[in-house]
Short mmCIF file of C-alpha atoms and ligand atoms in Angstrom, two decimals:
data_model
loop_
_atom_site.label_atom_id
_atom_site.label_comp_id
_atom_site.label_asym_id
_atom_site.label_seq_id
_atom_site.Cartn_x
_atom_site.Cartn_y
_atom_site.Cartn_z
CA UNK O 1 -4.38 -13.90 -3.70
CA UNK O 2 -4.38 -17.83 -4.13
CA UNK O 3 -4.41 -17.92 -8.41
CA UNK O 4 -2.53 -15.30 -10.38
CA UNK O 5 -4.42 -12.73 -12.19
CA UNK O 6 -3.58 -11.64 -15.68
CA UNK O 7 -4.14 -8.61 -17.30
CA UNK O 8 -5.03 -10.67 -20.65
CA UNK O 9 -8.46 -11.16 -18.76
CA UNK O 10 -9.25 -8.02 -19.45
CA UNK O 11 -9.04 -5.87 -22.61
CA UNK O 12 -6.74 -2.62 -23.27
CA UNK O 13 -9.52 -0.72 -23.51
CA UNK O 14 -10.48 -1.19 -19.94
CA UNK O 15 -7.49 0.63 -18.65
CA UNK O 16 -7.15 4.60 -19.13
CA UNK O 17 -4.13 5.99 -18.30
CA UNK O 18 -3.72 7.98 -14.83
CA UNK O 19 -0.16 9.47 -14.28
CA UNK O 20 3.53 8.11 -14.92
CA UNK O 21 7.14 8.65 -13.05
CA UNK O 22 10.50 8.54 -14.16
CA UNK O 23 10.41 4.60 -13.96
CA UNK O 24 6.76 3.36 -14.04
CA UNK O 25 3.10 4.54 -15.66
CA UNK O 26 0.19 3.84 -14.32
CA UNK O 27 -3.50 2.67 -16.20
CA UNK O 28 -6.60 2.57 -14.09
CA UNK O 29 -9.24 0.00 -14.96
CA UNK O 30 -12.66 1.39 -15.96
CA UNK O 31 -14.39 -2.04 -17.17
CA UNK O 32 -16.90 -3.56 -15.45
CA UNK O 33 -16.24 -6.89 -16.70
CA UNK O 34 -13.58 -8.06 -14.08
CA UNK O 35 -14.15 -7.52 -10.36
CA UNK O 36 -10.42 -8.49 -9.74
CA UNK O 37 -9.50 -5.30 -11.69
CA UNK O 38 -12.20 -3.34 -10.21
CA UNK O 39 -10.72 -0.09 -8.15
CA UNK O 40 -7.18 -0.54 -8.86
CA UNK O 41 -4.50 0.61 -11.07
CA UNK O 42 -2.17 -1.28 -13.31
CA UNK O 43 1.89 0.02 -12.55
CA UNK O 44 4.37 -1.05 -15.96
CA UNK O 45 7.72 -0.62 -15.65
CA UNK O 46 8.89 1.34 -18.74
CA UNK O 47 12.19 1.42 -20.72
CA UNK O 48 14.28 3.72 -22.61
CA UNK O 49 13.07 4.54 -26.04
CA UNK O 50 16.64 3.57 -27.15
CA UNK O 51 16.08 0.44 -26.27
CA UNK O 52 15.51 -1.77 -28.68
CA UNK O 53 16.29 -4.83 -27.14
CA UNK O 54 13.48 -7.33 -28.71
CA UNK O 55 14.84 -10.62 -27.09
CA UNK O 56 12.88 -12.52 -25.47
CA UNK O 57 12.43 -12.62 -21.69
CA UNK O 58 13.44 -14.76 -19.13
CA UNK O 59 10.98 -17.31 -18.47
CA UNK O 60 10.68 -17.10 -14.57
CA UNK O 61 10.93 -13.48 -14.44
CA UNK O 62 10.68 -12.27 -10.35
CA UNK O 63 7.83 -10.79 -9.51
CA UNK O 64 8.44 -6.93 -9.39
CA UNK O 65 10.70 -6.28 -6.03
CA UNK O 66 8.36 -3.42 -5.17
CA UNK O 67 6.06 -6.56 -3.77
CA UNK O 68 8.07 -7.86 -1.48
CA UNK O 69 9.86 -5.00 -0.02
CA UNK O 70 6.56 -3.33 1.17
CA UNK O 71 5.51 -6.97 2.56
CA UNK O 72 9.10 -7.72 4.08
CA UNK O 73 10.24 -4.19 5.12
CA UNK O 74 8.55 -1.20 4.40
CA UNK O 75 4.95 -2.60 6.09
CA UNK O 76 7.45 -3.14 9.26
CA UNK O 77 7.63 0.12 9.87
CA UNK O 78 4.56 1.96 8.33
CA UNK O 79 1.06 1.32 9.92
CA UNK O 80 -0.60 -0.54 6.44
CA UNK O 81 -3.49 1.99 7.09
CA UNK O 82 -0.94 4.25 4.85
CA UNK O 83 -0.24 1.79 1.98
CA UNK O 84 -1.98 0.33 -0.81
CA UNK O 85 -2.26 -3.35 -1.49
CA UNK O 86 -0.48 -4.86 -3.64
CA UNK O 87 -0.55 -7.57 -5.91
CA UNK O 88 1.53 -9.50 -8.78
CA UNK O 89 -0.25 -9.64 -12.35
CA UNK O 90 1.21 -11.40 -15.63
CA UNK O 91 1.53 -9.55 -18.49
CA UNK O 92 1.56 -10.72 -22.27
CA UNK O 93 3.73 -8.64 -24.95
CA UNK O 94 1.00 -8.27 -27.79
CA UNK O 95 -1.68 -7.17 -24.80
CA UNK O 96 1.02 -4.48 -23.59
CA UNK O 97 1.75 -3.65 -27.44
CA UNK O 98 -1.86 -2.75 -27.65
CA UNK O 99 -2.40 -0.45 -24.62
CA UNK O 100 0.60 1.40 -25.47
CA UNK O 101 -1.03 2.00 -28.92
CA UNK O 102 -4.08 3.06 -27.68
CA UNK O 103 -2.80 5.01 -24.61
CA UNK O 104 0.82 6.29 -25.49
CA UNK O 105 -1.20 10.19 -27.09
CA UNK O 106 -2.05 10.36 -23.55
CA UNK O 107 0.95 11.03 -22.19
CA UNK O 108 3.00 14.02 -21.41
CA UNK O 109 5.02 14.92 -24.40
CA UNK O 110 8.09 14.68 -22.58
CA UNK O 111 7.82 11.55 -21.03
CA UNK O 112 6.83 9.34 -24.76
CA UNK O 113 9.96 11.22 -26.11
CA UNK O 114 11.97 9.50 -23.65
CA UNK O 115 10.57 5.87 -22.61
CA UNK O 116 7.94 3.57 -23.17
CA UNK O 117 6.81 0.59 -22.10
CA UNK O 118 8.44 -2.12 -20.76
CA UNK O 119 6.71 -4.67 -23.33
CA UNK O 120 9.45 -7.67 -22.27
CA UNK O 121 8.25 -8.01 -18.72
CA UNK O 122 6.14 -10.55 -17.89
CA UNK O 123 4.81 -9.11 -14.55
CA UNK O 124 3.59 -5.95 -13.28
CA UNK O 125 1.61 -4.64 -10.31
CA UNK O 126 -2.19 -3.96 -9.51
CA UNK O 127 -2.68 -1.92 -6.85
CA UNK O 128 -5.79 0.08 -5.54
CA UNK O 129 -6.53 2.96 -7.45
CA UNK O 130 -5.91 5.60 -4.84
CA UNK O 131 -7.16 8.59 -7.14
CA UNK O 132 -10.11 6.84 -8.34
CA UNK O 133 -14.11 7.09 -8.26
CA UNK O 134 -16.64 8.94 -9.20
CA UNK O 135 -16.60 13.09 -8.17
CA UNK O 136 -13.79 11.93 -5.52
CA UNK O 137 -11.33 14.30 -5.69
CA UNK O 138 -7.36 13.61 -4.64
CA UNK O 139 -4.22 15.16 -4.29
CA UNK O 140 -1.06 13.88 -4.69
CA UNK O 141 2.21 15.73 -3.09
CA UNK O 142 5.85 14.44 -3.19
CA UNK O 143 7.02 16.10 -0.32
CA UNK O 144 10.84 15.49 -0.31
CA UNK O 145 13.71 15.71 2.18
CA UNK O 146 12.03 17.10 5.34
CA UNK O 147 15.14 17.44 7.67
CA UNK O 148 18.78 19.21 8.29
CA UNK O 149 21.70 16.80 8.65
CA UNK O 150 23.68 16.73 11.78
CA UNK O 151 26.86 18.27 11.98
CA UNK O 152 28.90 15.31 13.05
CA UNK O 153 30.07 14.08 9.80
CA UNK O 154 29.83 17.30 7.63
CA UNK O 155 33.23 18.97 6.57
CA UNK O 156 33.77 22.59 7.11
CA UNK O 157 33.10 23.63 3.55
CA UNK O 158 29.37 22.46 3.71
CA UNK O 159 28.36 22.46 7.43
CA UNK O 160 26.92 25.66 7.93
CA UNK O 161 25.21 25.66 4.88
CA UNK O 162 23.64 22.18 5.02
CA UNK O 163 22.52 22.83 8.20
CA UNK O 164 20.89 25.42 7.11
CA UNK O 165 19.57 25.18 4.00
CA UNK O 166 17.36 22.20 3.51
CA UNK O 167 18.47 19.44 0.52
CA UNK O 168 15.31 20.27 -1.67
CA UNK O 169 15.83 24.17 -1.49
CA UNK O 170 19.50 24.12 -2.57
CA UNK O 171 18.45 21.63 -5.22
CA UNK O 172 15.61 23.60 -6.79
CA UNK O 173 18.14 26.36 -6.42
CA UNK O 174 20.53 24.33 -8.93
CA UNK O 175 17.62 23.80 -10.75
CA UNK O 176 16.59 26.99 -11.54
CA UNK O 177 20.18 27.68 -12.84
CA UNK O 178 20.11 25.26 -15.45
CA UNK O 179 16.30 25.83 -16.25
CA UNK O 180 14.00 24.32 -14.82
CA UNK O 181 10.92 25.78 -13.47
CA UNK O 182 11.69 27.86 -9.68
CA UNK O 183 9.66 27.33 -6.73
CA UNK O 184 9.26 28.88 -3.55
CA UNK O 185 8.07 25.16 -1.70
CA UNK O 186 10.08 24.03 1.09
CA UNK O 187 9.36 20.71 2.52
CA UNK O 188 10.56 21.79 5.65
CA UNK O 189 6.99 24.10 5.54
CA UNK O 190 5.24 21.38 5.12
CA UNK O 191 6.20 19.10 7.44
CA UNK O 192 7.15 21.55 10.59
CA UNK O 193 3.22 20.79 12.33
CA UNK O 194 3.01 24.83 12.25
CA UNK O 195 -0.21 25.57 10.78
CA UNK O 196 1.07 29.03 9.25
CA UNK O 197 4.10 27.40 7.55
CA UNK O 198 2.19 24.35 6.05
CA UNK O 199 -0.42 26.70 4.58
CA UNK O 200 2.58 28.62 2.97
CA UNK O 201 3.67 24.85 1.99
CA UNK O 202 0.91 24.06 0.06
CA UNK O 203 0.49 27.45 -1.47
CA UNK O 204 3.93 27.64 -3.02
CA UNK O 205 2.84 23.79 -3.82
CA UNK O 206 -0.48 25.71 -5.58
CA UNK O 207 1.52 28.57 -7.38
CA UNK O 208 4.57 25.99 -8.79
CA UNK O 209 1.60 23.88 -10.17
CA UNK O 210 -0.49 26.88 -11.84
CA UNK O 211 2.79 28.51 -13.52
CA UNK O 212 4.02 25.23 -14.48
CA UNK O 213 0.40 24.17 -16.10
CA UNK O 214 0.91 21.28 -13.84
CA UNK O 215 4.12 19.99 -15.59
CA UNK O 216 5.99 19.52 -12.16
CA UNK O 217 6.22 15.81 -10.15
CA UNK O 218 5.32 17.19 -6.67
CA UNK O 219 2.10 18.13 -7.07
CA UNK O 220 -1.20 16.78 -8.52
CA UNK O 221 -4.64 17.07 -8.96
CA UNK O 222 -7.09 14.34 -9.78
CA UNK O 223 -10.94 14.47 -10.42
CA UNK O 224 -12.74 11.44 -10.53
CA UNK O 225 -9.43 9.71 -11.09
CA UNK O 226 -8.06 11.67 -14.04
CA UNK O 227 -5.32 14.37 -13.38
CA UNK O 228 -6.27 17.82 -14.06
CA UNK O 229 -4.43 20.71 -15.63
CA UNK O 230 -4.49 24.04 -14.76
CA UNK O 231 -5.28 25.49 -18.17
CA UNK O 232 -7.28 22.56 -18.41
CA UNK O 233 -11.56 22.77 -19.15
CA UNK O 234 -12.06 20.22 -16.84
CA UNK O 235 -10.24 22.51 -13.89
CA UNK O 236 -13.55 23.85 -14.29
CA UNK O 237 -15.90 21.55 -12.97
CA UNK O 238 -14.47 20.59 -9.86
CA UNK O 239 -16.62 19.07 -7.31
CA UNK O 240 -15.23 20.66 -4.97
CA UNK O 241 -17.75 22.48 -3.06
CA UNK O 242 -20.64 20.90 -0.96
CA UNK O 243 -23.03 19.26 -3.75
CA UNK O 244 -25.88 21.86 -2.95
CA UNK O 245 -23.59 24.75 -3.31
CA UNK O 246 -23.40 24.33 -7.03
CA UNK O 247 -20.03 25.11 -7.43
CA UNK O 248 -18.92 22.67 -9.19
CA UNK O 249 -21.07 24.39 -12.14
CA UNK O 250 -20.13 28.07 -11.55
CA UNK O 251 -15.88 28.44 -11.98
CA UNK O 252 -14.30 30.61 -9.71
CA UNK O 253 -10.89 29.36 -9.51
CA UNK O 254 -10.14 31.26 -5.80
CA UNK O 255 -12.75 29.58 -4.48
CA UNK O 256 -11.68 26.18 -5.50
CA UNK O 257 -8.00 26.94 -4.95
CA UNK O 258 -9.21 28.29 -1.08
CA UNK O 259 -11.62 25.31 -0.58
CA UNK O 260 -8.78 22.98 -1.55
CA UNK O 261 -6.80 24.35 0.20
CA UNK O 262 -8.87 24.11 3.54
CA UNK O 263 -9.73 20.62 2.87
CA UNK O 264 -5.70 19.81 2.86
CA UNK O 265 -4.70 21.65 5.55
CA UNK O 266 -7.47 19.74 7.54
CA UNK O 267 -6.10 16.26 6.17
CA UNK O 268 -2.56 16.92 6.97
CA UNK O 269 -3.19 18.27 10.17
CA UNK O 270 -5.07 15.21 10.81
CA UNK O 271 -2.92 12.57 9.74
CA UNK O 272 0.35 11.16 10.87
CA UNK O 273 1.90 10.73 7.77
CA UNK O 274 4.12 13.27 7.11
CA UNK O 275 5.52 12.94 10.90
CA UNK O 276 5.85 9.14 10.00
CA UNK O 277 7.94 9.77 6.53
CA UNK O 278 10.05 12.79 8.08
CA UNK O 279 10.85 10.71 11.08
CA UNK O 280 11.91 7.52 8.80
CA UNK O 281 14.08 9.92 6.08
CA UNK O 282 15.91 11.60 9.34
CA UNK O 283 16.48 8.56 11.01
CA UNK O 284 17.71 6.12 8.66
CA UNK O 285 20.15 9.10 7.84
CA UNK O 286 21.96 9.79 10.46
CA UNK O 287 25.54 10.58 9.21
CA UNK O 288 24.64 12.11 5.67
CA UNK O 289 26.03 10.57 2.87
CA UNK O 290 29.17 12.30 3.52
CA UNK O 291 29.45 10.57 7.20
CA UNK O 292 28.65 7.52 5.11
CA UNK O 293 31.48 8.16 2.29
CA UNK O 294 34.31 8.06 5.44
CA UNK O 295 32.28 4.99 7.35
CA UNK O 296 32.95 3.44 4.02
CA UNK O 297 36.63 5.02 3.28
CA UNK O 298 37.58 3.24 7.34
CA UNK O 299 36.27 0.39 5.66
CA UNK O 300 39.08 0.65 2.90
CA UNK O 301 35.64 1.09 0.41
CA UNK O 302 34.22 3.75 -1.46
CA UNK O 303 30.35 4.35 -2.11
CA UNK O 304 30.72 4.19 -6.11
CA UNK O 305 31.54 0.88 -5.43
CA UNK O 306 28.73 -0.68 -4.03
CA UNK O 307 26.73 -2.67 -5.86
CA UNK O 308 25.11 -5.55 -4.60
CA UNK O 309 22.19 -4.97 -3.49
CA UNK O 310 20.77 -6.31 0.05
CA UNK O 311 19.19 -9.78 -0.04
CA UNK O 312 15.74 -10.34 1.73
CA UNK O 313 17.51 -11.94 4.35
CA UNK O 314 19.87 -8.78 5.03
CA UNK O 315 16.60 -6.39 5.14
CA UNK O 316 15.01 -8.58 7.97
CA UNK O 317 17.91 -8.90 10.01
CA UNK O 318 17.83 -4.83 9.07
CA UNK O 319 14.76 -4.32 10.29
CA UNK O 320 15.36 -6.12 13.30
CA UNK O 321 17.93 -4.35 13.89
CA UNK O 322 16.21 -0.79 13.10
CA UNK O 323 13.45 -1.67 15.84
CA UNK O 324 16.00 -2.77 18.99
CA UNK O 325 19.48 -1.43 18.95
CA UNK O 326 20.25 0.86 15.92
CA UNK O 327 19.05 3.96 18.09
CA UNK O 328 21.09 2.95 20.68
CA UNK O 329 24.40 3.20 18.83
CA UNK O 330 26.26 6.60 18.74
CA UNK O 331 25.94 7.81 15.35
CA UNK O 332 28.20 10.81 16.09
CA UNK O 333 31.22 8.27 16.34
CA UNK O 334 30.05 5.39 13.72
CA UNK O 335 31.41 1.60 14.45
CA UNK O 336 32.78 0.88 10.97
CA UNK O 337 31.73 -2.80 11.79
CA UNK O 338 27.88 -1.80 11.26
CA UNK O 339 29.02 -0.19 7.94
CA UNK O 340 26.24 -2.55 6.59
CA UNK O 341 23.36 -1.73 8.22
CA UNK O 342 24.09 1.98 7.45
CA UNK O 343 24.31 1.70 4.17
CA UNK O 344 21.16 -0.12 3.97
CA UNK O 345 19.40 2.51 6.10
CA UNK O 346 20.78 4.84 4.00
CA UNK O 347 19.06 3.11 0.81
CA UNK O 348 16.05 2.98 2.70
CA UNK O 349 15.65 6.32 3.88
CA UNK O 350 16.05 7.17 0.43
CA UNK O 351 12.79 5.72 -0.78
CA UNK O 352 11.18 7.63 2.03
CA UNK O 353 13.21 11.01 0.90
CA UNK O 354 11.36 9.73 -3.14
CA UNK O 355 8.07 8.76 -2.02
CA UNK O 356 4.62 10.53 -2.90
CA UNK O 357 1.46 11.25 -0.61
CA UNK O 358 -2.03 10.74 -2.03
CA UNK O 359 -4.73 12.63 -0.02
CA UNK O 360 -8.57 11.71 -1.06
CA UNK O 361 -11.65 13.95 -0.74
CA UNK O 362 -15.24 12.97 -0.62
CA UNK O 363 -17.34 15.70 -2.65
CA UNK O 364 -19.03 17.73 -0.33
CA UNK O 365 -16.37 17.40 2.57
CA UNK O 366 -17.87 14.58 4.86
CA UNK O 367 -15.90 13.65 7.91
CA UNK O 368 -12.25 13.27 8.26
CA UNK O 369 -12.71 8.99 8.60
CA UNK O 370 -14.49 9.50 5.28
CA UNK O 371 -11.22 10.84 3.35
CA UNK O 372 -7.54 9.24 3.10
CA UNK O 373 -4.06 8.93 2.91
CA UNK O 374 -1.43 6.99 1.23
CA UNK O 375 2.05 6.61 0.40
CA UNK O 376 2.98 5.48 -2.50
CA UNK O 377 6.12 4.73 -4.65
CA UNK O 378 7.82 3.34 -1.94
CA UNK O 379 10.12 1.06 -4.32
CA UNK O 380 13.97 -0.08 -3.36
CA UNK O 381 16.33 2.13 -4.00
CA UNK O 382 19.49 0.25 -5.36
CA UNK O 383 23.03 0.16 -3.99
CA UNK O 384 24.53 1.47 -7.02
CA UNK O 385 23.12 4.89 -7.18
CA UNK O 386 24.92 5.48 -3.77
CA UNK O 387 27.75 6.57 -5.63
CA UNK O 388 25.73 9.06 -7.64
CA UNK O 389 24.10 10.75 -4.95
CA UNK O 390 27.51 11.43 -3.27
CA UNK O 391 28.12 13.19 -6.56
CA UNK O 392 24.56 15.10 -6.48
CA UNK O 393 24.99 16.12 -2.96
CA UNK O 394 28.47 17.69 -3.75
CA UNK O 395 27.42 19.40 -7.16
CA UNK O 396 24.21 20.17 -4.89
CA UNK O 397 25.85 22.13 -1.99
CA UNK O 398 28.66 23.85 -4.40
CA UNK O 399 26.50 24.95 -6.87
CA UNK O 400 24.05 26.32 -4.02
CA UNK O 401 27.43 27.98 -2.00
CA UNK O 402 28.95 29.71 -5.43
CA UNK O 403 25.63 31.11 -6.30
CA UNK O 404 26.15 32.51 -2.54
CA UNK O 405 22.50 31.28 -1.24
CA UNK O 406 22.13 31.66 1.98
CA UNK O 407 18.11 30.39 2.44
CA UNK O 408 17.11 29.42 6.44
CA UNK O 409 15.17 26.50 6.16
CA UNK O 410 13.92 26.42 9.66
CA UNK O 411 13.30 23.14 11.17
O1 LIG T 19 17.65 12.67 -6.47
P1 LIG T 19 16.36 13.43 -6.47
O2 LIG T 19 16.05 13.99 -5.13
O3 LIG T 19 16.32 14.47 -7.54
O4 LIG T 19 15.17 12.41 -6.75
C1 LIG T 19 14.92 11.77 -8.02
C2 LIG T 19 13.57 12.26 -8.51
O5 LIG T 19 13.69 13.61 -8.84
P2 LIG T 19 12.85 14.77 -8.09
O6 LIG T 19 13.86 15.49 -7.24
O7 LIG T 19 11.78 14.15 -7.29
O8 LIG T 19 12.35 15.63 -9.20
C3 LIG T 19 13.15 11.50 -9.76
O9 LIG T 19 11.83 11.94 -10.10
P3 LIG T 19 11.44 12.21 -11.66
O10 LIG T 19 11.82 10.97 -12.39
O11 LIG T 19 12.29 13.39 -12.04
O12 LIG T 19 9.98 12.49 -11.64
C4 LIG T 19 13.08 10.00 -9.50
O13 LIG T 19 12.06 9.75 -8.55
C5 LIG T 19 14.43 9.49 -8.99
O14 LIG T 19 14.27 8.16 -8.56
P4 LIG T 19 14.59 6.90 -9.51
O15 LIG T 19 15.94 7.19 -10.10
O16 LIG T 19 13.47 6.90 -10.54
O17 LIG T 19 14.55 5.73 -8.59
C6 LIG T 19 14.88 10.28 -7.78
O18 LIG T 19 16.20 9.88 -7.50
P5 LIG T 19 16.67 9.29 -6.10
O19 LIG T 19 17.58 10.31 -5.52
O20 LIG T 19 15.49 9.07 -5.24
O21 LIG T 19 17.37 8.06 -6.46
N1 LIG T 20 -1.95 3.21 -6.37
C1 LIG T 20 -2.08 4.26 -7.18
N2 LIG T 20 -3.28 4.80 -7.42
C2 LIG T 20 -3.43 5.85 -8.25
N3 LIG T 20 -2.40 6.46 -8.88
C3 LIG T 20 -1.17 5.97 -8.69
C4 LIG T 20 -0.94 4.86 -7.82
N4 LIG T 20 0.39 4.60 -7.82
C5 LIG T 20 0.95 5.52 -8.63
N5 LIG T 20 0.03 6.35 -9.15
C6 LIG T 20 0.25 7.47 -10.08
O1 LIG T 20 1.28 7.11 -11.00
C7 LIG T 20 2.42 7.97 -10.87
C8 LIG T 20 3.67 7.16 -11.07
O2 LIG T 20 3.80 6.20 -10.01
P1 LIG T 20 5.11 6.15 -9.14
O3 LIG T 20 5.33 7.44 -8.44
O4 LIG T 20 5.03 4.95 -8.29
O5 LIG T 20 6.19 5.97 -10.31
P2 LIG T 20 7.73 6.12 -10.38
O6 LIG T 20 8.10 5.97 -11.79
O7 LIG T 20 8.37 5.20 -9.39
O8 LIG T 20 7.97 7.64 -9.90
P3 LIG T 20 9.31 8.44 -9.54
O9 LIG T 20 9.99 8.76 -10.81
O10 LIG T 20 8.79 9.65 -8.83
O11 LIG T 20 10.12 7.53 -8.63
C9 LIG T 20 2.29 8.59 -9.47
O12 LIG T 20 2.97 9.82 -9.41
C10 LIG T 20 0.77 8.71 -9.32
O13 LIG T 20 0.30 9.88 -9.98
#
């Protein structure tokens, strides 16, 4: 886009709010004044609500890395069929003041307890609204880790448990213990391409969401581009039956729930995505973070040490190197001079393990062409956390072992 757009040329009234994460929230424009704003969604990054840092910002702030990572790296190796586009806007503090006012009721109480806003920033994202227009209906699904690590690299204490029980399972497992709402989903369901298992998938998806009134992140609902609740009225008038049908008017939550559920299983038997993601995740990480931890340990480093982050010069020469001779090298018996390139693959397959699907209905069904699916959240993941999922994975896999799980999570 040749001349920068700014979200001043539009009023905070225009945007309603759509859905939020643990780092961004999302506003969807419904003015008509603007047809640069038109079908597409505005992403903030927030900030603690501890922070009270007022100063001002720095005056050539970058434009927000998510941009240039899905240009540079991420559109290298997913078809841009999948992915939305993507586009730098400049924000103003008093403009961001007011859409927070007007907006902040509208979010989940346990979110505005925690963060807001990001009012410093100076730039944020548009995107296309992927959930939007009128009696479309969408789903969005974070699927999670869908694959067993090799044994290579594991020690005996985890082996025959990782490779066994799949990463999500043990850590909803954990979960549970200190709290947090249980499910029965296991991404390894949803993506195995067996028909049985990924209706099981999205069932257990279905269940988590109705006991959890829709308070969990891997599953959502959205009518005519506002998320729907469970207990919600609204739940009520879903178009989700063919317009003639009139079901939309008469509730009967099975036959929504069975109707959506058809219409997914016929989208995610249809589209390559989930193969795509799985694929990159597994990939990307081939010697498990604990493989990694020794790579790094050869390389007289440890992973709580890395910080800096990979330049745009290091990701190109990564993805060249992804695309000719990384699957060439013998992962079972790492060369600790390519201790680069794994680390980086590790980051990246870590945005694929974090990303979300968003699959789009037509009311009425329509064919398959007529629907569609994208990935979204597909931000870097930053060199520094390393550390802290070596930490996860361990508390992961020994609070899973002394609970004495022993789930099959078949491949
Ligand atoms: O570690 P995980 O698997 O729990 O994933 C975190 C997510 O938790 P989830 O399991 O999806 O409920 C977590 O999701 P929520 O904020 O809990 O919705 C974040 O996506 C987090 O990423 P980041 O720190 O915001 O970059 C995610 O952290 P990363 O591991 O991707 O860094
Ligand atoms: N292009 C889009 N169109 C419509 N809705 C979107 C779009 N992008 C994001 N959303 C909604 O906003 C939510 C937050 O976005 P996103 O997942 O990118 O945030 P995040 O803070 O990075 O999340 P996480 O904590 O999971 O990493 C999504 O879960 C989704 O409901």
């Amino acid at each position: 886009m040749a001349s920068r757009l700014h979200v001043a040329d539009s009023r905070p009234e225009d945007w309603v709010y759509v859905s939020e994460g643990g780092a961004t929230i999302v506003f969807s424009y419904r003015g008509t004044e603007n047809p640069h704003f038109q079908g597409r969604v505005l992403r903030l990054r927030k900030t603690a609500l501890s922070n009270n840092d007022t100063g001002h910002s720095v005056e050539e702030e970058p434009d927000d890395p998510m941009i240039a990572f899905q240009r540079d790296v991420i559109s290298c190796i997913v078809p841009q069929a999948f992915l939305p586009d993507l586009d730098v806007i400049l924000l103003n503090e008093s403009w961001l003041g007011a859409i927070e006012c007007l907006r902040n009721s509208d979010r989940p109480q346990e979110r505005w307890k925690k963060d807001k806003i990001d009012k410093r920033r100076r730039k944020g994202v548009l995107a296309t609204n992927l959930v939007g227009g009128e009696g479309i209906v969408a789903v969005e699904i974070k699927p999670k880790w869908g694959f067993l690590p090799r044994e290579h690299h594991l020690s005996p204490q985890t082996v025959s448990t990782k490779t066994s029980t799949c990463r999500f399972c043990m850590h909803t497992y954990l979960r549970s213990q200190e709290g947090a709402f249980p499910t029965d989903y296991c991404p390894m369901d949803l993506y195995s391409r067996n028909e049985t298992r990924m209706v099981k998938a999205i069932h257990d998806l279905w269940n988590a969401w109705v006991r959890s009134d829709g308070s969990l992140n891997n599953f959502r609902i959205f009518v005519s581009g506002k998320v729907i609740k469970p207990s919600h009225h609204d739940f009520h008038d879903v178009p989700i039956g063919p317009p003639d049908t009139g079901v939309s008017s008469s509730f009967n939550s099975g036959f929504i729930k069975e109707t959506l559920m058809e219409n997914l299983m016929r989208l995610l038997l249809d589209t390559r995505v989930l193969d795509i993601i799985s694929t990159l995740q597994r990939t990307l990480d081939e010697l498990d973070i604990e493989g990694l931890s020794k790579l790094c340990s050869m390389s007289k480093a440890d992973l709580a040490s890395m910080v800096a982050g990979p330049t745009p010069e290091d990701w190109r020469d990564f993805i060249r190197c992804y695309q000719t001779s990384y699957c060439t090298w013998d992962h079972a018996n790492p060369d600790p001079k390519n201790i680069k390139h794994y680390l980086m693959a590790y980051l990246l397959s870590a945005t694929f393990k974090d990303c979300s699907i968003i699959l789009r209905f037509n009311q009425g069904g329509g064919s398959l062409s007529s629907h569609s699916v994208s990935i979204i959240d597909l931000d870097p993941k930053p060199m520094n956390k390393l550390g802290e999922w070596e930490e996860l994975d361990r508390r992961i896999v020994e609070g899973y072992r002394a609970g004495g799980q022993q789930k099959r999570c078949a491949p």
